[in-house]
Coordinates of C-alpha atoms and ligand atoms in Angstrom, one line a residue:
M1 CA -24.6 17.2 -8.2
N2 CA -27.0 15.7 -5.6
V3 CA -24.7 12.9 -4.8
P4 CA -21.0 13.6 -5.5
F5 CA -18.7 10.6 -5.8
L6 CA -16.5 12.0 -2.9
Q7 CA -16.5 14.6 -0.1
L8 CA -12.9 15.7 0.8
R9 CA -13.4 18.7 3.0
P10 CA -12.6 17.9 6.7
A11 CA -15.5 17.6 9.1
E12 CA -15.1 15.8 12.5
D13 CA -11.3 15.9 11.9
D14 CA -11.4 19.7 11.0
A15 CA -10.2 21.0 14.4
A16 CA -7.4 18.4 14.6
V17 CA -6.2 19.1 11.1
R18 CA -6.1 22.9 11.6
E19 CA -4.3 22.4 14.9
A20 CA -1.7 20.2 13.1
I21 CA -1.1 22.7 10.3
S22 CA -0.6 25.6 12.8
R23 CA 1.8 23.5 14.8
V24 CA 4.0 23.1 11.7
L25 CA 3.6 26.8 10.7
D26 CA 4.7 27.8 14.2
S27 CA 7.6 25.4 14.3
G28 CA 9.2 26.6 11.0
W29 CA 10.5 23.1 10.4
L30 CA 9.1 21.9 7.1
V31 CA 11.0 18.9 5.7
L32 CA 12.4 15.7 7.4
G33 CA 11.6 16.8 11.0
P34 CA 9.7 15.6 14.1
E35 CA 6.2 15.4 12.5
L36 CA 7.5 12.9 9.9
E37 CA 9.3 10.9 12.5
A38 CA 6.2 10.7 14.7
F39 CA 4.0 9.8 11.8
E40 CA 6.4 7.0 10.7
R41 CA 6.1 5.6 14.2
E42 CA 2.4 6.0 14.5
F43 CA 1.7 4.7 11.0
A44 CA 3.8 1.5 11.7
V45 CA 1.8 0.9 14.8
A46 CA -1.6 1.5 13.0
T47 CA -0.7 -1.0 10.2
R48 CA 0.9 -3.4 12.7
A49 CA 4.2 -3.1 10.8
T50 CA 7.7 -2.8 12.4
H51 CA 8.9 0.3 10.5
A52 CA 7.4 2.9 8.2
V53 CA 9.3 5.3 5.9
G54 CA 7.5 8.4 4.6
V55 CA 8.0 9.3 0.9
G56 CA 6.5 11.7 -1.6
N57 CA 3.7 9.6 -3.0
G58 CA 2.5 6.0 -3.4
T59 CA 4.2 5.6 -6.9
D60 CA 7.6 6.4 -5.4
A61 CA 6.8 4.1 -2.4
L62 CA 6.5 1.2 -4.8
A63 CA 9.5 2.2 -7.1
L64 CA 11.8 2.8 -4.1
S65 CA 10.8 -0.5 -2.5
L66 CA 11.8 -2.3 -5.6
R67 CA 15.1 -0.4 -5.9
A68 CA 15.9 -0.8 -2.2
L69 CA 15.4 -4.6 -2.7
G70 CA 18.0 -4.4 -5.5
I71 CA 15.4 -5.0 -8.3
G72 CA 16.1 -3.0 -11.5
P73 CA 17.3 -3.3 -15.1
G74 CA 17.2 -7.0 -16.5
D75 CA 14.5 -8.0 -13.9
E76 CA 11.0 -8.8 -14.5
V77 CA 8.2 -7.9 -11.9
I78 CA 4.9 -9.7 -12.3
T79 CA 1.9 -7.4 -11.5
T80 CA -1.8 -7.0 -12.2
P81 CA -3.3 -5.5 -15.4
L82 CA -6.2 -4.1 -13.3
S83 CA -5.0 -1.2 -11.2
A84 CA -4.1 2.5 -11.3
A85 CA -1.4 2.5 -14.0
Y86 CA 1.0 3.8 -11.4
S87 CA 1.6 0.4 -9.9
A88 CA 3.0 -0.8 -13.2
L89 CA 4.7 2.6 -13.8
A90 CA 6.6 2.2 -10.6
V91 CA 8.2 -1.1 -11.9
V92 CA 9.4 0.8 -15.0
M93 CA 10.7 3.7 -12.8
A94 CA 12.8 1.1 -10.9
G95 CA 14.3 0.1 -14.3
A96 CA 12.6 -3.3 -14.3
R97 CA 10.1 -4.8 -16.7
P98 CA 6.4 -5.2 -15.8
V99 CA 5.0 -8.6 -16.7
F100 CA 1.2 -8.8 -16.5
A101 CA -0.7 -11.8 -15.2
D102 CA -4.5 -11.9 -15.4
I103 CA -6.8 -11.3 -12.4
D104 CA -9.1 -13.6 -10.5
P105 CA -12.4 -12.3 -11.9
E106 CA -14.3 -12.6 -8.5
R107 CA -11.7 -10.9 -6.4
F108 CA -10.4 -8.5 -9.1
T109 CA -6.8 -9.1 -7.9
L110 CA -3.7 -10.9 -9.3
D111 CA -4.6 -14.6 -9.9
P112 CA -2.0 -16.8 -8.2
Q113 CA -2.1 -19.5 -11.0
A114 CA -1.6 -16.9 -13.8
T115 CA 1.2 -15.4 -11.7
A116 CA 2.9 -18.8 -11.4
A117 CA 2.6 -19.4 -15.1
A118 CA 4.2 -15.9 -15.8
V119 CA 7.4 -16.8 -13.8
T120 CA 10.6 -16.8 -16.0
S121 CA 14.3 -17.0 -15.1
R122 CA 14.3 -13.2 -15.0
T123 CA 11.5 -12.8 -12.6
A124 CA 12.7 -11.1 -9.5
A125 CA 9.4 -10.0 -7.7
I126 CA 5.7 -10.2 -7.5
L127 CA 3.8 -6.9 -7.0
P128 CA 0.1 -7.6 -6.1
V129 CA -2.4 -4.8 -5.6
H130 CA -5.0 -5.0 -2.9
L131 CA -7.6 -3.5 -5.2
Y132 CA -10.6 -1.5 -4.1
G133 CA -9.7 -2.2 -0.5
Q134 CA -9.7 -6.0 -0.6
A135 CA -6.5 -8.0 -0.3
A136 CA -5.2 -10.2 -3.0
D137 CA -5.0 -13.9 -2.2
M138 CA -1.8 -13.5 -0.3
D139 CA -1.4 -17.0 1.0
A140 CA -1.4 -18.4 -2.6
L141 CA 0.8 -15.6 -3.9
A142 CA 3.3 -15.9 -1.0
A143 CA 3.5 -19.6 -1.8
V144 CA 4.4 -18.8 -5.5
A145 CA 7.0 -16.2 -4.3
S146 CA 8.6 -18.6 -1.9
R147 CA 8.6 -21.5 -4.4
H148 CA 10.5 -19.3 -6.9
H149 CA 12.5 -17.3 -4.5
L150 CA 10.9 -14.0 -5.5
A151 CA 10.5 -10.8 -3.5
L152 CA 6.9 -9.8 -2.6
V153 CA 6.1 -6.1 -2.7
E154 CA 2.4 -5.3 -1.7
D155 CA 0.6 -2.3 -3.2
C156 CA -1.5 -1.2 -0.2
C157 CA -2.4 2.2 -1.8
Q158 CA -6.1 1.3 -1.6
A159 CA -6.0 -0.9 1.4
H160 CA -5.1 1.0 4.6
L161 CA -5.9 -1.2 7.6
A162 CA -7.2 -4.1 5.4
T163 CA -6.5 -7.7 6.4
C164 CA -6.2 -10.9 4.5
N165 CA -7.6 -14.0 6.4
G166 CA -7.2 -11.9 9.6
R167 CA -3.6 -11.0 8.9
P168 CA -2.8 -7.2 8.1
V169 CA -1.9 -6.5 4.5
G170 CA 1.7 -5.4 4.1
S171 CA 2.9 -8.1 6.4
H172 CA 3.2 -10.8 3.8
G173 CA 6.1 -9.4 1.7
A174 CA 9.4 -7.6 2.0
A175 CA 7.8 -4.2 1.7
A176 CA 4.4 -2.6 1.3
A177 CA 3.6 0.7 -0.4
Y178 CA 1.0 3.2 0.7
S179 CA -0.4 6.3 -1.0
F180 CA -2.0 9.2 1.0
Y181 CA -3.3 11.0 -2.2
P182 CA -6.3 13.0 -1.0
T183 CA -8.9 10.4 -2.2
K184 CA -7.4 7.4 -0.5
N185 CA -8.9 6.0 2.7
L186 CA -6.2 8.0 4.6
G187 CA -5.6 11.2 2.6
A188 CA -3.2 14.1 2.9
F189 CA -3.8 17.6 1.6
G190 CA -1.6 16.8 -1.4
D191 CA 0.7 14.0 -2.4
A192 CA 2.2 11.7 0.2
G193 CA 3.2 8.1 0.6
A194 CA 4.9 5.6 2.8
I195 CA 6.6 2.2 2.8
T196 CA 6.2 -0.3 5.7
T197 CA 8.7 -3.1 6.3
S198 CA 10.2 -5.3 9.0
D199 CA 13.6 -5.2 7.5
E200 CA 15.9 -2.6 9.2
G201 CA 18.4 -2.7 6.4
L202 CA 15.7 -1.8 3.9
V203 CA 14.7 1.2 6.1
T204 CA 18.3 2.6 6.0
R205 CA 18.4 2.1 2.2
L206 CA 14.9 3.7 1.7
K207 CA 15.8 6.8 3.9
R208 CA 18.9 7.2 1.8
L209 CA 17.1 6.8 -1.6
R210 CA 14.2 9.3 -0.8
N211 CA 16.8 11.9 0.1
G212 CA 19.0 12.0 -3.1
G213 CA 21.0 9.0 -2.0
Q214 CA 22.7 11.0 0.7
T215 CA 24.5 9.2 3.6
G216 CA 25.3 12.6 5.2
R217 CA 25.0 16.2 4.1
Y218 CA 26.2 16.5 0.5
Q219 CA 27.5 12.9 0.6
H220 CA 25.8 11.0 -2.2
A221 CA 26.5 7.3 -1.9
E222 CA 24.1 6.3 -4.7
L223 CA 21.7 7.9 -7.2
G224 CA 18.6 8.5 -5.2
V225 CA 15.6 10.6 -5.8
N226 CA 13.9 13.6 -4.2
S227 CA 10.8 12.0 -2.6
R228 CA 10.2 13.2 1.0
L229 CA 7.0 13.4 3.0
D230 CA 7.0 17.0 4.2
E231 CA 6.1 18.1 7.7
L232 CA 2.8 19.7 6.8
Q233 CA 1.5 16.5 5.2
A234 CA 2.9 14.4 8.0
A235 CA 1.1 16.5 10.6
V236 CA -2.2 16.4 8.7
L237 CA -1.8 12.6 8.3
R238 CA -1.1 12.2 12.1
A239 CA -4.2 14.2 12.9
R240 CA -6.3 12.0 10.6
L241 CA -4.8 8.6 11.5
S242 CA -6.7 8.5 14.8
F243 CA -10.0 8.7 12.8
L244 CA -9.1 6.0 10.3
P245 CA -10.4 3.0 12.2
G246 CA -13.8 4.7 12.7
W247 CA -13.9 5.8 9.1
T248 CA -13.0 2.3 7.9
G249 CA -16.0 1.0 10.0
K250 CA -18.2 3.6 8.3
R251 CA -17.0 2.4 4.8
R252 CA -17.8 -1.2 5.7
E253 CA -21.3 -0.2 7.0
A254 CA -22.1 1.8 3.8
A255 CA -20.9 -1.1 1.7
G256 CA -23.1 -3.5 3.6
R257 CA -26.1 -1.3 3.1
Y258 CA -25.4 -1.1 -0.6
R259 CA -25.1 -4.9 -0.7
R260 CA -28.4 -5.4 1.0
A261 CA -30.2 -2.7 -1.1
L262 CA -28.8 -4.1 -4.4
A263 CA -29.2 -7.8 -3.7
G264 CA -31.1 -9.4 -6.6
N265 CA -30.9 -6.3 -8.7
S266 CA -31.0 -6.9 -12.4
A267 CA -29.0 -3.8 -13.6
V268 CA -25.9 -4.6 -11.5
R269 CA -24.2 -7.5 -9.9
V270 CA -22.4 -6.9 -6.6
P271 CA -19.3 -9.1 -6.4
A272 CA -19.3 -11.3 -3.2
E273 CA -16.9 -10.1 -0.5
A274 CA -14.0 -12.6 -0.6
D275 CA -12.4 -11.4 2.6
S276 CA -14.1 -9.8 5.7
G277 CA -11.0 -7.5 6.0
H278 CA -12.1 -5.6 2.9
V279 CA -11.9 -1.8 3.7
Y280 CA -13.9 -0.5 0.7
H281 CA -11.7 2.1 -0.8
L282 CA -14.3 1.8 -3.6
M283 CA -17.7 0.2 -3.9
V284 CA -17.5 -1.5 -7.2
V285 CA -20.3 -3.4 -8.9
R286 CA -20.6 -5.0 -12.4
A287 CA -23.1 -3.6 -14.9
R288 CA -23.5 -5.0 -18.4
A289 CA -25.2 -1.8 -19.7
R290 CA -22.6 0.3 -17.8
E291 CA -22.5 3.5 -20.0
R292 CA -26.3 3.8 -20.1
L293 CA -26.6 3.2 -16.3
R294 CA -24.0 5.8 -15.6
Q295 CA -25.9 8.3 -17.8
H296 CA -29.2 7.4 -16.1
L297 CA -27.5 8.0 -12.7
L298 CA -25.8 11.2 -13.9
E299 CA -29.1 12.7 -15.1
R300 CA -30.4 12.2 -11.6
G301 CA -27.4 13.9 -10.0
I302 CA -25.5 10.8 -9.0
E303 CA -21.9 10.8 -9.9
T304 CA -20.1 7.5 -10.6
L305 CA -16.6 6.6 -11.8
V306 CA -14.9 3.7 -13.6
H307 CA -11.9 2.0 -12.0
Y308 CA -10.5 1.2 -14.5
P309 CA -11.6 1.6 -18.1
M310 CA -8.6 -0.1 -19.7
P311 CA -6.2 -2.9 -18.6
I312 CA -2.8 -1.3 -18.0
P313 CA -1.0 -3.3 -20.7
Q314 CA -3.4 -1.9 -23.2
Q315 CA -2.4 1.7 -22.4
P316 CA -0.4 3.2 -25.2
A317 CA 2.4 4.0 -22.7
F318 CA 2.9 0.3 -22.0
A319 CA 2.9 -0.8 -25.7
A320 CA 6.6 -1.6 -25.5
F321 CA 6.1 -4.4 -22.9
S322 CA 4.6 -7.0 -25.4
P323 CA 1.8 -7.9 -23.0
V324 CA 0.0 -11.3 -22.9
A325 CA -3.9 -11.1 -23.2
C326 CA -5.6 -10.7 -19.9
P327 CA -9.3 -11.6 -20.8
A328 CA -10.6 -11.4 -17.2
A329 CA -9.1 -8.0 -16.7
A330 CA -10.4 -6.8 -20.0
A331 CA -13.9 -8.0 -19.1
A332 CA -13.8 -6.3 -15.8
C333 CA -12.8 -3.1 -17.4
R334 CA -15.9 -3.2 -19.6
E335 CA -18.3 -3.8 -16.6
V336 CA -16.9 -2.2 -13.4
L337 CA -18.8 0.8 -11.9
S338 CA -17.8 2.6 -8.7
L339 CA -20.7 4.0 -6.8
P340 CA -20.4 7.0 -4.4
L341 CA -18.7 5.9 -1.2
H342 CA -16.9 7.7 1.6
H343 CA -17.0 7.7 5.4
R344 CA -19.7 10.4 5.6
L345 CA -22.2 8.9 3.2
D346 CA -25.5 8.5 5.0
A347 CA -28.0 5.8 4.9
G348 CA -30.6 7.9 3.0
T349 CA -28.1 8.7 0.2
I350 CA -27.2 5.0 -0.2
D351 CA -30.8 4.1 -0.4
L352 CA -31.4 6.9 -3.0
V353 CA -28.5 5.6 -5.2
A354 CA -29.7 2.0 -4.9
G355 CA -33.3 3.0 -5.6
T356 CA -32.2 4.9 -8.7
I357 CA -30.2 1.9 -9.9
S358 CA -33.3 -0.3 -9.3
A359 CA -35.4 2.1 -11.4
F360 CA -33.1 1.7 -14.4
G361 CA -34.7 -0.4 -17.1
D362 CA -32.7 -2.4 -19.6
Ligands
LIG401 C1 -3.2 5.8 -5.9 C2 -2.5 4.5 -6.3 C3 -1.1 4.4 -6.6 C4 -0.3 5.7 -6.7 O1 -0.2 6.4 -5.6 P1 0.2 8.0 -5.8 O2 0.3 8.5 -4.4 O3 -0.9 8.6 -6.5 O4 1.5 8.0 -6.4 C5 -0.6 3.3 -6.9 N1 -1.3 2.1 -6.8 C6 -2.6 2.1 -6.5 C7 -3.4 0.8 -6.5 C8 -3.3 3.3 -6.2 O5 -4.6 3.3 -5.9

């Protein structure tokens, strides 16, 4: 492959990551220790949140947020059909029922009007996903939530440091969930996640839930889960966190170069940037002849991916949730194409990818 989709080996962060790992090896303290506590403080500062609680992964961050808010069996949670299936899976893990509302086709995120139309007497929360690095329309979604007295839980798994109209993602709702899966904008060396919130009561509840529901050693006050962010991952994340603002800038620069190089291209359409706080977890374009274009690029050593090929409600696993049709999400699933993008992608490679796309004849 000349141009792999991603590059996950450490580079400028290499020394810091190795130092962090040896610090944990030398300490012999591996779970629920000082690295996690320090990361929780530092991540809250970085995301301009009040508190952060580390958990095992982003899916648990969502599911435990819902549970900590008292959302579960009998409740409906409105969410988007266009995301990693994990965002809807988390609703099911909490015991609630996912209800899908269609997306805004320009922004790719939960459409506020469709969301309002999906509210029933059982609706307890709205779970928007800040997809591809761009915030959902949070002012409009927060208005729907407030009108119907619903909780708002933000899926920030693809949106570390993103803003919405200048305001940090994660600050609009009761809780926000982050994933540090290795491919995310801030990645661990395995699975990891966190929840941010300004609600101290929620912090106490989340810390209990992630640790088996224990209030003290071997005292189980409720049925929690085992979902802790271990010291090795926390130390790696601390080492990388200081690089994240610079990496985010690099992602935005790369996206800008793609945009300029692909303007007016006939094979792909680059959706307009709806918010300048976009952090480009993915560089997604629309292509009518997507499969042929992917093949054309692959034959020339350029790897692309599709996020996502199928609306979540169409997945066999979600067949029991009698979904409404989501035509805008279904259309997006037929056309979206993710181009190689990471913080070390250089200008020459971006020009090569764009040039190869331009050379694609219909
Ligand atoms: C990655 C991701 C998740 C799940 O996070 P994990 O850490 O893999 O559990 C959930 N929602 C979105 C939008 C994601 O991108």
